[in-house]
Short mmCIF file of C-alpha atoms in Angstrom, two decimals:
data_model
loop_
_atom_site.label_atom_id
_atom_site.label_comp_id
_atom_site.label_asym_id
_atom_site.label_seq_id
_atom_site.Cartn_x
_atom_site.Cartn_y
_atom_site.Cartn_z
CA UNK Q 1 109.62 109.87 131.60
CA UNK Q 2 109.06 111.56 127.84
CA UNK Q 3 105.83 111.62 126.64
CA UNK Q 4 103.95 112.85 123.56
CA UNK Q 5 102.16 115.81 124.30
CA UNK Q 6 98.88 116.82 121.82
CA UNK Q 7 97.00 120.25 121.80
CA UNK Q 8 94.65 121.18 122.26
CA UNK Q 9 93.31 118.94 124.58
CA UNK Q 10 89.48 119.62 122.40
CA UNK Q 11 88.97 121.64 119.68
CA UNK Q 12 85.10 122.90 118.13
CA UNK Q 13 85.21 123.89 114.73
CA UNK Q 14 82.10 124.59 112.15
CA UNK Q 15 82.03 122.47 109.37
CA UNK Q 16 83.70 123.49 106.35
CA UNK Q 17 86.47 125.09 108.16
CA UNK Q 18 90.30 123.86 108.20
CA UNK Q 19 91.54 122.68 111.50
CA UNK Q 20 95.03 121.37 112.58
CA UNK Q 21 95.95 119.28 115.09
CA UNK Q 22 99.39 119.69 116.95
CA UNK Q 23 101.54 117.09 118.55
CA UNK Q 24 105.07 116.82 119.91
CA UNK Q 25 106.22 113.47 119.55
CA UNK Q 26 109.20 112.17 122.13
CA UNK Q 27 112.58 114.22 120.97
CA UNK Q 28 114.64 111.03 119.74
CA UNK Q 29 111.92 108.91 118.06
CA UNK Q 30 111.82 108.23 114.38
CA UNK Q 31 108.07 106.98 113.12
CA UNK Q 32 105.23 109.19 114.20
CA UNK Q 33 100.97 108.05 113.44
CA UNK Q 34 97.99 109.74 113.67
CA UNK Q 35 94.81 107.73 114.36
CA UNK Q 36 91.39 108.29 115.56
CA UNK Q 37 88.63 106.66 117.30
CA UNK Q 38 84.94 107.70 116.63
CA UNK Q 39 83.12 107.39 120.43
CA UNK Q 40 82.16 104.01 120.70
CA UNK Q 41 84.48 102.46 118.05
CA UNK Q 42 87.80 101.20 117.37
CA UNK Q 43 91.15 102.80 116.94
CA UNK Q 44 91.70 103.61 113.46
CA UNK Q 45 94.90 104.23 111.54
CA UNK Q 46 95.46 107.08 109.61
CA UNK Q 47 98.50 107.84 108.52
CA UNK Q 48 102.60 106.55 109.73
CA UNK Q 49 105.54 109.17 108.79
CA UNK Q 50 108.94 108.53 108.45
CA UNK Q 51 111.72 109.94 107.05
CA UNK Q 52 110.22 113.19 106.80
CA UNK Q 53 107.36 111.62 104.71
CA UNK Q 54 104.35 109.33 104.58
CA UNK Q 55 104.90 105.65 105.03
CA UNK Q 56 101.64 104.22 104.60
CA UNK Q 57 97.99 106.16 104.73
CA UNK Q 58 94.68 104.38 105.39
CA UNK Q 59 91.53 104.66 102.95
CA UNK Q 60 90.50 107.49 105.16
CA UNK Q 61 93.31 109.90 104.90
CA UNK Q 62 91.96 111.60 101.74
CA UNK Q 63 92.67 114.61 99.72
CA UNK Q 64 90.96 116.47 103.37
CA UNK Q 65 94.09 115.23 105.34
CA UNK Q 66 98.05 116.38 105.68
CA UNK Q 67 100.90 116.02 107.89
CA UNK Q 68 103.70 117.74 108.60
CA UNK Q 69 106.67 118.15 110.72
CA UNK Q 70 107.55 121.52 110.24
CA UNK Q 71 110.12 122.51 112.30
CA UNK Q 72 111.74 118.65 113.55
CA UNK Q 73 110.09 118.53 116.63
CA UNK Q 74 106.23 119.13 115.99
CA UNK Q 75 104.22 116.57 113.92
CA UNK Q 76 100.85 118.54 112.56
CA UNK Q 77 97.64 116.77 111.18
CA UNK Q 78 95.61 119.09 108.86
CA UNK Q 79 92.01 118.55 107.89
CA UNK Q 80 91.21 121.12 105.00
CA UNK Q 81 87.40 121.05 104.70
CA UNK Q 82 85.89 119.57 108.02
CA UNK Q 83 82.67 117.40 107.65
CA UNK Q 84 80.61 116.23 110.29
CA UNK Q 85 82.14 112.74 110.54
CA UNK Q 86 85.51 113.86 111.44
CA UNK Q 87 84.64 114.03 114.90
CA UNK Q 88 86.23 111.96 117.13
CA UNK Q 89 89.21 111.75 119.25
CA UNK Q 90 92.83 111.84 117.11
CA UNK Q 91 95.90 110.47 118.87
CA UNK Q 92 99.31 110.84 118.08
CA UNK Q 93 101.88 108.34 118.48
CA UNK Q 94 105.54 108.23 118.41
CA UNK Q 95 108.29 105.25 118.15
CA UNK Q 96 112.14 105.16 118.29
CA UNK Q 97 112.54 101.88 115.71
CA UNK Q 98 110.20 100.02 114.07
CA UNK Q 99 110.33 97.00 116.27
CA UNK Q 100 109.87 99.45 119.44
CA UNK Q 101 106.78 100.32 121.43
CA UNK Q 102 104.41 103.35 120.25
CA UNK Q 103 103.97 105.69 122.83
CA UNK Q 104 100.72 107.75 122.47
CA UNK Q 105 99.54 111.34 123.49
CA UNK Q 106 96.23 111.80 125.39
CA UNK Q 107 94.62 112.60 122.10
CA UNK Q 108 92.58 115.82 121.01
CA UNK Q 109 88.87 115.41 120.85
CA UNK Q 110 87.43 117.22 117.39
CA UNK Q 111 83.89 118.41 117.30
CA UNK Q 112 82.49 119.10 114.50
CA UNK Q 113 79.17 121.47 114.49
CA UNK T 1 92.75 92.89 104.08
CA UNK T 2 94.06 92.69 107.71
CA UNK T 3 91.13 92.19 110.08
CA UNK T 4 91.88 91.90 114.26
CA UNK T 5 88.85 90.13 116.48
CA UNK T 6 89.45 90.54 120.37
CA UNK T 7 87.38 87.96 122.10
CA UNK T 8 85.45 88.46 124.62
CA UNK T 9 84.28 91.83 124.42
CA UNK T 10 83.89 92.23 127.84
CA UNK T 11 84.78 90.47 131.24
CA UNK T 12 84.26 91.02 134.47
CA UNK T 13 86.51 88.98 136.92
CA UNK T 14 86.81 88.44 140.63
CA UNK T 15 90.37 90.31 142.50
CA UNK T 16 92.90 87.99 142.32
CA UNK T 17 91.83 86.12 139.35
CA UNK T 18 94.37 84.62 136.55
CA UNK T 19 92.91 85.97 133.25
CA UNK T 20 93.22 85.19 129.41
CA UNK T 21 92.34 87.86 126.65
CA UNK T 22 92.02 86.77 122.91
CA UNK T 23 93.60 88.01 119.84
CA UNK T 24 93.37 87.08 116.50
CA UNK T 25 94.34 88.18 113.24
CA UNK T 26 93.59 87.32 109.25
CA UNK T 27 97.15 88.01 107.74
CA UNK T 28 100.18 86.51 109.35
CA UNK T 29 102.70 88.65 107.47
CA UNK T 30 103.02 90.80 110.68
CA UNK T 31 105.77 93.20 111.51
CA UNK T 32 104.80 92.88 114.77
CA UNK T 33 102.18 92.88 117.52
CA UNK T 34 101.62 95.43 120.85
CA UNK T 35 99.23 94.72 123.15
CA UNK T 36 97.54 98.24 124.78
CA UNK T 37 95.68 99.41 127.55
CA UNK T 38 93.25 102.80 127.42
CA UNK T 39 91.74 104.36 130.34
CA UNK T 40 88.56 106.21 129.88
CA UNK T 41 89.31 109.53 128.21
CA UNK T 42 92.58 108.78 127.81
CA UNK T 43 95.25 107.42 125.32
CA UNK T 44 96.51 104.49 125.15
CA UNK T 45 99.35 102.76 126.85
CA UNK T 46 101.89 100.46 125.04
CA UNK T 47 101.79 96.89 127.52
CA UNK T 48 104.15 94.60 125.54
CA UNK T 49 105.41 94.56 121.82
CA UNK T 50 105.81 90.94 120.29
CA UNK T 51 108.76 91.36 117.27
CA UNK T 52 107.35 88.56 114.51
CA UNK T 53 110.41 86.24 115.19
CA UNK T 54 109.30 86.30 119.00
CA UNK T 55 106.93 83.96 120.81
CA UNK T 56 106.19 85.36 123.83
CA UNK T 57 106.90 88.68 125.92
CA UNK T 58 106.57 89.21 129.50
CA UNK T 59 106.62 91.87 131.99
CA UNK T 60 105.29 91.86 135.61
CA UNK T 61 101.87 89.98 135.96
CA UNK T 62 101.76 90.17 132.03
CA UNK T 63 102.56 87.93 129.52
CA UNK T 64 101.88 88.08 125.95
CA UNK T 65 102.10 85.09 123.30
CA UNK T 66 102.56 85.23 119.83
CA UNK T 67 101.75 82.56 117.33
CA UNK T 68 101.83 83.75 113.79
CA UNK T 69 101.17 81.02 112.09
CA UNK T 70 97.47 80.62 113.72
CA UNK T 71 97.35 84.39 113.50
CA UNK T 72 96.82 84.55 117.15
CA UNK T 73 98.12 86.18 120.29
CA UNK T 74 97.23 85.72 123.80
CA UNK T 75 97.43 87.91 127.01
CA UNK T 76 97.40 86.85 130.33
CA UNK T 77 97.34 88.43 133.69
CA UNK T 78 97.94 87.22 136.76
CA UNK T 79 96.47 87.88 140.26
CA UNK T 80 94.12 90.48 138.89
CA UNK T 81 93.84 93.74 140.76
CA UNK T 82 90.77 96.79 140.36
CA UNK T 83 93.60 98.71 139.00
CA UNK T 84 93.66 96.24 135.69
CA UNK T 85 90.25 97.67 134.97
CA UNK T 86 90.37 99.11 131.68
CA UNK T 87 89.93 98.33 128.04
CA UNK T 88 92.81 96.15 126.19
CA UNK T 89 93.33 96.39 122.82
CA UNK T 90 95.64 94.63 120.45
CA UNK T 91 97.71 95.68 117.49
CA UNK T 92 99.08 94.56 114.67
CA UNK T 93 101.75 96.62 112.18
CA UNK T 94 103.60 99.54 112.74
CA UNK T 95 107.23 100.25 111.40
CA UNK T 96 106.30 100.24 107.41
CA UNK T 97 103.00 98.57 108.00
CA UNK T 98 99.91 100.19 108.40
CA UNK T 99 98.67 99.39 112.06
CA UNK T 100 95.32 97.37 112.47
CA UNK T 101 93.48 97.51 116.12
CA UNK T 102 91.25 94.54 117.26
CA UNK T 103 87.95 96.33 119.11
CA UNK T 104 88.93 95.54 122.51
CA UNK T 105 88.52 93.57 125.74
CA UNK T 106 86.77 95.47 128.01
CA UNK T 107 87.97 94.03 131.53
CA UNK T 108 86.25 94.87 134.87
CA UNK T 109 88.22 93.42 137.87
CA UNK T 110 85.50 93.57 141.26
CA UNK T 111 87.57 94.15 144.63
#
């Protein structure tokens, strides 16, 4: 069965540094996400892209965060200026319509020194 | 704001057990509704997805209500097993909408 694949599987990254967060969503689906979950809390919507651009974005996809899907089959997350608080576990999710399910990758766990 | 409460927090059944888990939601103007599971360390996966002009979805031992009106959605599972053990979350949005997650049932089903 297709599934969305993220890597890596954890990244460490100093704060202040860029980092970017790869994901290949399933080949024929249409709306991609990015969310995270801070250990201990809930999941936490970040951004939906459609259409080769943003749909909606949460409060906490700042000026920090990008996406892109360079090439039509990778869907990056970019965070320009890591801070301490971005750690947690992203996860990537992909859909085929709207009113289909949203199948998720494993996610990447970001730590943040 | 949307806002998504998942009563209880935790539960810890008996094997073989039918089971209810709680969802409920401020703003009714949903696209639609998925109920997840997540495994420790792992993502999460999709259970059922409830369109908004749908009442109920079922597959298996699962079966998933919707009732927008109340803002609330139900899940139940029948004949619990050890292999239900996990944490269930509910969701609200996707397509346009931005997607709101309630914090999650976590269910413990003793062999």
């Amino acid at each position: 069965e297709p599934e969305v694949t993220q890597t890596p599987s954890h990244q460490v990254t100093q704060m202040g540094q860029e980092v970017i967060l790869r994901c290949v969503p399933i080949s024929n689906h249409l709306y991609f996400y990015w969310y995270r979950q801070i250990l201990g809390q809930k999941v936490e919507f970040l951004v939906s892209f459609y259409n080769n651009e943003i749909s909606e974005k949460s409060e906490i996809f700042d000026d920090q965060f990008s996406v892109e899907r360079p090439d039509g089959s990778n869907f990056t997350l970019k965070i320009r200026s890591t801070k301490l608080e971005d750690s947690a576990m992203y996860f990537c999710a992909s859909q085929r319509g709207g009113n289909q399910p949203q199948h998720f990758g494993d996610g990447t766990r970001l730590s943040i020194l | 704001k949307q806002e998504v409460t998942q009563i209880p927090a935790a539960l810890s059944v008996p094997e073989g057990e039918n089971l209810v888990l709680n969802c409920s939601f401020t703003d009714s103007a949903i696209y639609n509704l998925q109920w997840f599971r997540q495994d420790p360390g792992k993502g999460l996966t999709s259970l059922l997805l409830i369109q908004s002009s749908q009442r109920e979805q079922t597959s298996g031992r699962l079966n998933a209500s919707l009732d927008k009106s109340s803002g609330r959605s139900t899940l139940y599972i029948a004949a619990s097993q050890p292999g239900d053990s996990a944490t269930y979350l509910c969701a609200v949005g996707g397509g346009y909408q931005k997607v709101t997650f309630g914090t999650g049932t976590k269910l413990q089903v003793i062999p």
